[in-house]
Coordinates of C-alpha atoms in Angstrom, one line a residue:
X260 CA 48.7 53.9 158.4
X261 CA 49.7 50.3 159.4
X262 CA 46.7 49.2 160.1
X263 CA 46.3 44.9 159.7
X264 CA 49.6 45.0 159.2
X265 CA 52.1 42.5 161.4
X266 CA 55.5 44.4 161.5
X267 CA 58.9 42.7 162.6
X268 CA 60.3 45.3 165.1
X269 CA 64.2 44.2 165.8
X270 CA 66.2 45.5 168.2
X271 CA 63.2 46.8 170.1
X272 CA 63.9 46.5 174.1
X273 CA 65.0 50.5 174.3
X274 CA 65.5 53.6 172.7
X275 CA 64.8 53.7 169.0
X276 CA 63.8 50.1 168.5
X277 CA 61.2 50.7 171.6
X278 CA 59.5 53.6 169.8
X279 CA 59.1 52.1 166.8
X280 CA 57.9 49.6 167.7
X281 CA 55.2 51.6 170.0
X282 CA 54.6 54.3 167.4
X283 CA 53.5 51.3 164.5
X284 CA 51.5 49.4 167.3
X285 CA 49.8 53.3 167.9
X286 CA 49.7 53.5 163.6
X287 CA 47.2 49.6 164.1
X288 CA 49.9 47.3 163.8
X289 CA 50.6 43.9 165.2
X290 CA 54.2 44.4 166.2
X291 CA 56.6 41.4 167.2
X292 CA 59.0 42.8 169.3
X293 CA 63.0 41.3 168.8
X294 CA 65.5 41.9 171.5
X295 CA 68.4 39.9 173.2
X296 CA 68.9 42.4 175.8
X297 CA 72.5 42.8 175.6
X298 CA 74.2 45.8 177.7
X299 CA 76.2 48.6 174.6
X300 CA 79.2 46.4 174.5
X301 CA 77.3 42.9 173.4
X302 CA 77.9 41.5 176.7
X303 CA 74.7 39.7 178.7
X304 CA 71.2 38.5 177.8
X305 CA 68.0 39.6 179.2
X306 CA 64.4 39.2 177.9
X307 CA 63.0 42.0 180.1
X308 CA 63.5 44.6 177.7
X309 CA 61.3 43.1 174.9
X310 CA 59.2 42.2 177.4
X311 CA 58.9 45.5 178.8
X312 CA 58.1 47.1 175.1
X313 CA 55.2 44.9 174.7
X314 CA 53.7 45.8 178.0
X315 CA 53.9 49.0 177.1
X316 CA 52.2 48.7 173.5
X317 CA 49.5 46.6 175.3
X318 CA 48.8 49.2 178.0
X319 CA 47.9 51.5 174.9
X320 CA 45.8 48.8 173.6
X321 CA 48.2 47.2 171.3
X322 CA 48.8 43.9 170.3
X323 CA 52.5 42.7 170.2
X324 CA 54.9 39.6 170.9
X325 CA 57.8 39.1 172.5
X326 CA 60.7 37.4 170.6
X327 CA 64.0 36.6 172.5
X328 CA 67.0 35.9 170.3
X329 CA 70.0 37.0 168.5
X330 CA 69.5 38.4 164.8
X331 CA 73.0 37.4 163.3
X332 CA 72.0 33.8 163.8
X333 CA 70.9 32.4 160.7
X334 CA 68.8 29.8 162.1
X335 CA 67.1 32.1 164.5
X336 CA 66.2 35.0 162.1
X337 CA 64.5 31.8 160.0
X338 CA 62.7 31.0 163.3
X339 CA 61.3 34.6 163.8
X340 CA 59.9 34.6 160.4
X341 CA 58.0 31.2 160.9
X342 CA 56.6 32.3 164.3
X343 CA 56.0 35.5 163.3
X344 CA 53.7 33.9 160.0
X345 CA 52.2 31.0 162.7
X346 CA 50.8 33.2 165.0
X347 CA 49.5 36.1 162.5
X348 CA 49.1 34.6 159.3
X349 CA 51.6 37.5 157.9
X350 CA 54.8 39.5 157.9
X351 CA 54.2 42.8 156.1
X352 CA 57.1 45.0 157.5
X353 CA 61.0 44.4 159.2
X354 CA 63.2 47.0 160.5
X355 CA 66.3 46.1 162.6
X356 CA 67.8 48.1 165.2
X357 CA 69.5 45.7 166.8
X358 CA 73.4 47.2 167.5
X359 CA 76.2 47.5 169.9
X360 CA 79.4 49.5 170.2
X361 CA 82.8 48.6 170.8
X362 CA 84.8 51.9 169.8
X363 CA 88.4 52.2 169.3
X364 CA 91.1 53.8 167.6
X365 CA 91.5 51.2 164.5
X366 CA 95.3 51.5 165.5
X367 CA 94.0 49.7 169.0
X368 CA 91.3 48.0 167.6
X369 CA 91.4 43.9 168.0
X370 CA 89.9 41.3 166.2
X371 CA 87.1 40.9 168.9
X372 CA 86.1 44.3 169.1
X373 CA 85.9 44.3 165.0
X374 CA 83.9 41.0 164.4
X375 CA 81.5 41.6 167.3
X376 CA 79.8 45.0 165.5
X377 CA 80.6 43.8 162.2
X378 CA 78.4 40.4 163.0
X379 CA 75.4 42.8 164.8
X380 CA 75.5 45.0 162.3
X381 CA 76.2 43.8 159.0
X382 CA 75.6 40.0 159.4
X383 CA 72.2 40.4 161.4
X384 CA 71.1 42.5 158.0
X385 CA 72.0 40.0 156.5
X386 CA 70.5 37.3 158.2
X387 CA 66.6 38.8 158.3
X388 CA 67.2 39.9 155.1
X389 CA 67.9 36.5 154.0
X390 CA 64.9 34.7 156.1
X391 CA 62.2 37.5 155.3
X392 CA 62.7 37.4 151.2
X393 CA 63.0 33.8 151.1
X394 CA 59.5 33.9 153.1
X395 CA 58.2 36.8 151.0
X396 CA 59.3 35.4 147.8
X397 CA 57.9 32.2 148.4
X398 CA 54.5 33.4 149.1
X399 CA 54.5 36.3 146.1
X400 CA 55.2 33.2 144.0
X401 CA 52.8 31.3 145.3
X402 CA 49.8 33.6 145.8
X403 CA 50.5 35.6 142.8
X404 CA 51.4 38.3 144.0
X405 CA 50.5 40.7 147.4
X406 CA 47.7 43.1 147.8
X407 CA 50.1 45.6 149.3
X408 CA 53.6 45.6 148.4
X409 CA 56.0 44.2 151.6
X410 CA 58.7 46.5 153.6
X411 CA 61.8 45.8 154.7
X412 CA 63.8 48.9 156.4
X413 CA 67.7 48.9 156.9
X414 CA 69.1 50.7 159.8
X415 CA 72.4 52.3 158.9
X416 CA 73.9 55.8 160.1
X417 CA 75.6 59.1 159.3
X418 CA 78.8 57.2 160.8
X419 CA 78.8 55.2 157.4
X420 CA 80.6 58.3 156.5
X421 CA 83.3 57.8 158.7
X422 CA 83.4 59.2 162.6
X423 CA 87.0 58.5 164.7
X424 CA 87.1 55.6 167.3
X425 CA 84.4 53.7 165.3
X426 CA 85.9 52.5 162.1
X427 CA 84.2 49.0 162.7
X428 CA 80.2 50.5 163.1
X429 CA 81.3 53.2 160.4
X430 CA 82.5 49.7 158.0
X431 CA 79.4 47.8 158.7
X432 CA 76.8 50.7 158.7
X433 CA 77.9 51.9 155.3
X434 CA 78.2 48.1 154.1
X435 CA 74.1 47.6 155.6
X436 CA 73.6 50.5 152.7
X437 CA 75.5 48.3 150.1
X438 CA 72.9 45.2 151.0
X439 CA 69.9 47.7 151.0
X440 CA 70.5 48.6 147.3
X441 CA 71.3 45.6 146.5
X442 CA 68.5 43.8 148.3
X443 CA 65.9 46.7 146.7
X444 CA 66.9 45.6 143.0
X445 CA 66.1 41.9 144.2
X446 CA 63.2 41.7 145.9
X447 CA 61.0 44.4 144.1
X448 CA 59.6 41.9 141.6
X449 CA 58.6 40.2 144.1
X450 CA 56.0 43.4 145.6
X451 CA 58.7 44.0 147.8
X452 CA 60.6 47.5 148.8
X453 CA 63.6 47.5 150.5
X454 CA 65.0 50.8 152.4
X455 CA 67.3 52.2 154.5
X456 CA 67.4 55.3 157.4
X457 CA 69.9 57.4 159.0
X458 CA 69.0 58.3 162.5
X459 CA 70.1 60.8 164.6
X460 CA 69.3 60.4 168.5
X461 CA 70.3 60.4 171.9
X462 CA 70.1 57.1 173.0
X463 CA 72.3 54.6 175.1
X464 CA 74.5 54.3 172.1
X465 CA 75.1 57.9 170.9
X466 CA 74.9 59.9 174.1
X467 CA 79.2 59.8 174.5
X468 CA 79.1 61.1 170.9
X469 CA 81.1 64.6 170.4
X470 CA 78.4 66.0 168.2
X471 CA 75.8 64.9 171.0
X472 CA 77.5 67.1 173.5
X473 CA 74.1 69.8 174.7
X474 CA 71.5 68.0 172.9
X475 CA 68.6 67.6 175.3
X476 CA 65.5 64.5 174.4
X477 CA 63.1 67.1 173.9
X478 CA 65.4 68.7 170.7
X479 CA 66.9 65.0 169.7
X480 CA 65.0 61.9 171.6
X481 CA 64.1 58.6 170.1
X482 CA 60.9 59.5 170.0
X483 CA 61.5 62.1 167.3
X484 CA 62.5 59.0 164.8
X485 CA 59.7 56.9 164.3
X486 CA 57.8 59.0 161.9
X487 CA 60.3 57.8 158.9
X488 CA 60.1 53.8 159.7
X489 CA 56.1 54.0 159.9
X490 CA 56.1 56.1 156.8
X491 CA 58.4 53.6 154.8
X492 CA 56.1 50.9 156.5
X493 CA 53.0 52.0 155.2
X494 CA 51.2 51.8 151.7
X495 CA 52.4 55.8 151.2
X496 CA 55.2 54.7 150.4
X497 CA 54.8 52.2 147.8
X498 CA 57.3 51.9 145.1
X499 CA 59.5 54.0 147.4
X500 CA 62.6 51.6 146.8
X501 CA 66.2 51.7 147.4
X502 CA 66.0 55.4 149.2
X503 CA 67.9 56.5 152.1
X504 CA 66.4 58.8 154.7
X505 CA 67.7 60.7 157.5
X506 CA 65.9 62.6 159.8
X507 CA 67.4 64.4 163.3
X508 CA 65.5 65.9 165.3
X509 CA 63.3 68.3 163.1
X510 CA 65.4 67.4 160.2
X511 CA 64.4 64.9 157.5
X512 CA 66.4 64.7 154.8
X513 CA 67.5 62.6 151.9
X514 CA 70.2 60.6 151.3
X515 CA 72.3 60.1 147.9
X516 CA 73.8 57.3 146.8
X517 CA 77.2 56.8 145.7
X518 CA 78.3 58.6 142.9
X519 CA 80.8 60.3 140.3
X520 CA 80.4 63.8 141.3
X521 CA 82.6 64.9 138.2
X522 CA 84.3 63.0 135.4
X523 CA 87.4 64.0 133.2
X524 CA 88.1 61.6 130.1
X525 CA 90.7 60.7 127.7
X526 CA 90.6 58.4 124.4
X527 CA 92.9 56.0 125.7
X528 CA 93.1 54.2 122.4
X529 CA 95.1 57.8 121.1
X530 CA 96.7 59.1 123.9
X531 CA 97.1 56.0 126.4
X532 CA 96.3 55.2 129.9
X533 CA 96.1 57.5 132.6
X534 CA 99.7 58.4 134.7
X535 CA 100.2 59.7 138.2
X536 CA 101.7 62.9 136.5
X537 CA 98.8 63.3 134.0
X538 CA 96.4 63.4 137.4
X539 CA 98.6 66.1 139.1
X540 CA 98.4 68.5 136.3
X541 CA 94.8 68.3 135.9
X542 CA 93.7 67.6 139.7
X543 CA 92.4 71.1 139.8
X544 CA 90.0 70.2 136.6
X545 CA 88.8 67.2 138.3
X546 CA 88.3 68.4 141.7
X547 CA 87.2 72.5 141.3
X548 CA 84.6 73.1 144.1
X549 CA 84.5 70.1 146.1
X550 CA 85.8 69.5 149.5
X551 CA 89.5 67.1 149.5
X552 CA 90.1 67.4 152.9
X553 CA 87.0 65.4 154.0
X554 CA 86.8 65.4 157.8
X555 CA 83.6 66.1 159.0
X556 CA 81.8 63.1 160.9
X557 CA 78.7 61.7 158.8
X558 CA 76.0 62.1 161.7

């Protein structure tokens, strides 16, 4: 499905970033594999891990790169792209699952632990997002055009719903979504197609998880995800543009946007503006048949 394709795998040392990365190098792409080797928490650099996924895709006859560095660096993400296009010619396909956790009650949560995900997160979206259309845009201009349109995949979560002791990953998850839709309306003239995912795994980073408690890696492994990223990656998916997908395990499902799930109106120019006591007399109008005590975590 990706085959002569050169896909940007970020995020790619372990877990889901690993077997994506594996799985499009297995599909007959040229993968370039990002990763800073941090521990969960942020903390520490290592360029084994990226290392380590390329020997792997090269044992199976792959071709892949390592490339060591942080994606919420401007400069660096600008860097990627421009190696990336020097050694291959191309960049047909990014996906970032570069993360880390630092959980807490938002009661006990500090500034540190806050900026630290929000930066992974959000700004390292951000920042490829940034390099890659710049690059992509430029060439479309240039050349007309592509022959097949260009991916870019978003990595959010079913925490961008809102899960307990993670209000930072839950605010920068469900703000990657905001970008993704935004970022889709952009770029498409340009043969572009931006999209996001919602995985559900046991990894490093969700294995603590209270809705993880039991699950084995046969029923929920990282290896069960890559299906949707190569899909969204390959020309079966063209025109496929500012879509959310989950999938968990044997579930794939998709996602819907934002929306008014039931409006009640008045002329305002007759009867004036809404008041607090207008609202409590026709809450039950407005609200019939949907859940107000939301609680349930997203994943």
């Amino acid at each position: 499905m990706l085959d002569n394709t050169v896909q940007i795998v970020c995020g790619a040392g372990g877990g889901l970033g690993e077997e994506t990365a594996v799985a499009m190098a297995d599909h007959g792409a040229t993968v370039v594999v990002n990763d800073l080797g941090v521990a969960v928490d942020g903390e520490g650099t290592d360029p084994e891990p990226a290392a380590s996924t390329v020997e792997r895709i090269e044992e199976r006859g792959g071709e892949a790169m390592a490339h060591f560095g942080d994606v919420s660096d401007l400069e660096y993400t600008e860097q990627l792209v421009a190696d990336t296009v020097d050694a291959y010619g191309a960049v047909h396909g990014v996906i970032n699952f570069a993360g880390i956790l630092r959980d807490s009650m938002v009661f006990n949560m500090d500034e540190a632990e806050w900026d630290a995900v929000v930066n992974v997160h959000l700004k390292g979206h951000f920042s490829l997002v940034r390099a890659v259309s710049r690059h992509w845009r430029e060439r479309s201009k240039a050349e007309g055009g592509f022959d097949r349109q260009r991916s870019l995949t978003c990595v959010s979560s079913g925490v961008a719903a809102g899960n307990a002791g993670q209000s930072n990953y839950s605010a920068a998850k469900a703000g990657i979504l905001g970008l993704m839709r935004t970022a889709a309306r952009e770029l498409h003239q340009y043969d572009v197609r931006v999209n996001a995912m919602w995985p559900t795994a046991l990894t490093r980073m969700t294995e603590d998880l209270p809705g993880m408690e039991g699950v084995d890696e046969d029923s929920m492994g990282p290896q069960l995800v890559p299906a949707v990223p190569v899909f969204l990656a390959s020309e079966a998916a063209t025109d496929v543009n500012g879509v959310t997908l989950a999938i968990a395990g044997g579930n794939l499902s998709i996602v819907s946007d934002p929306e008014r799930e039931r409006t009640i109106s008045k002329d305002v120019a007759t009867e004036g503006r809404w008041t607090p006591e207008e609202i409590e007399t026709r809450w039950d109008e407005l609200t019939d048949g949907f859940e107000t005590m939301r609680m349930d975590p997203g994943y």
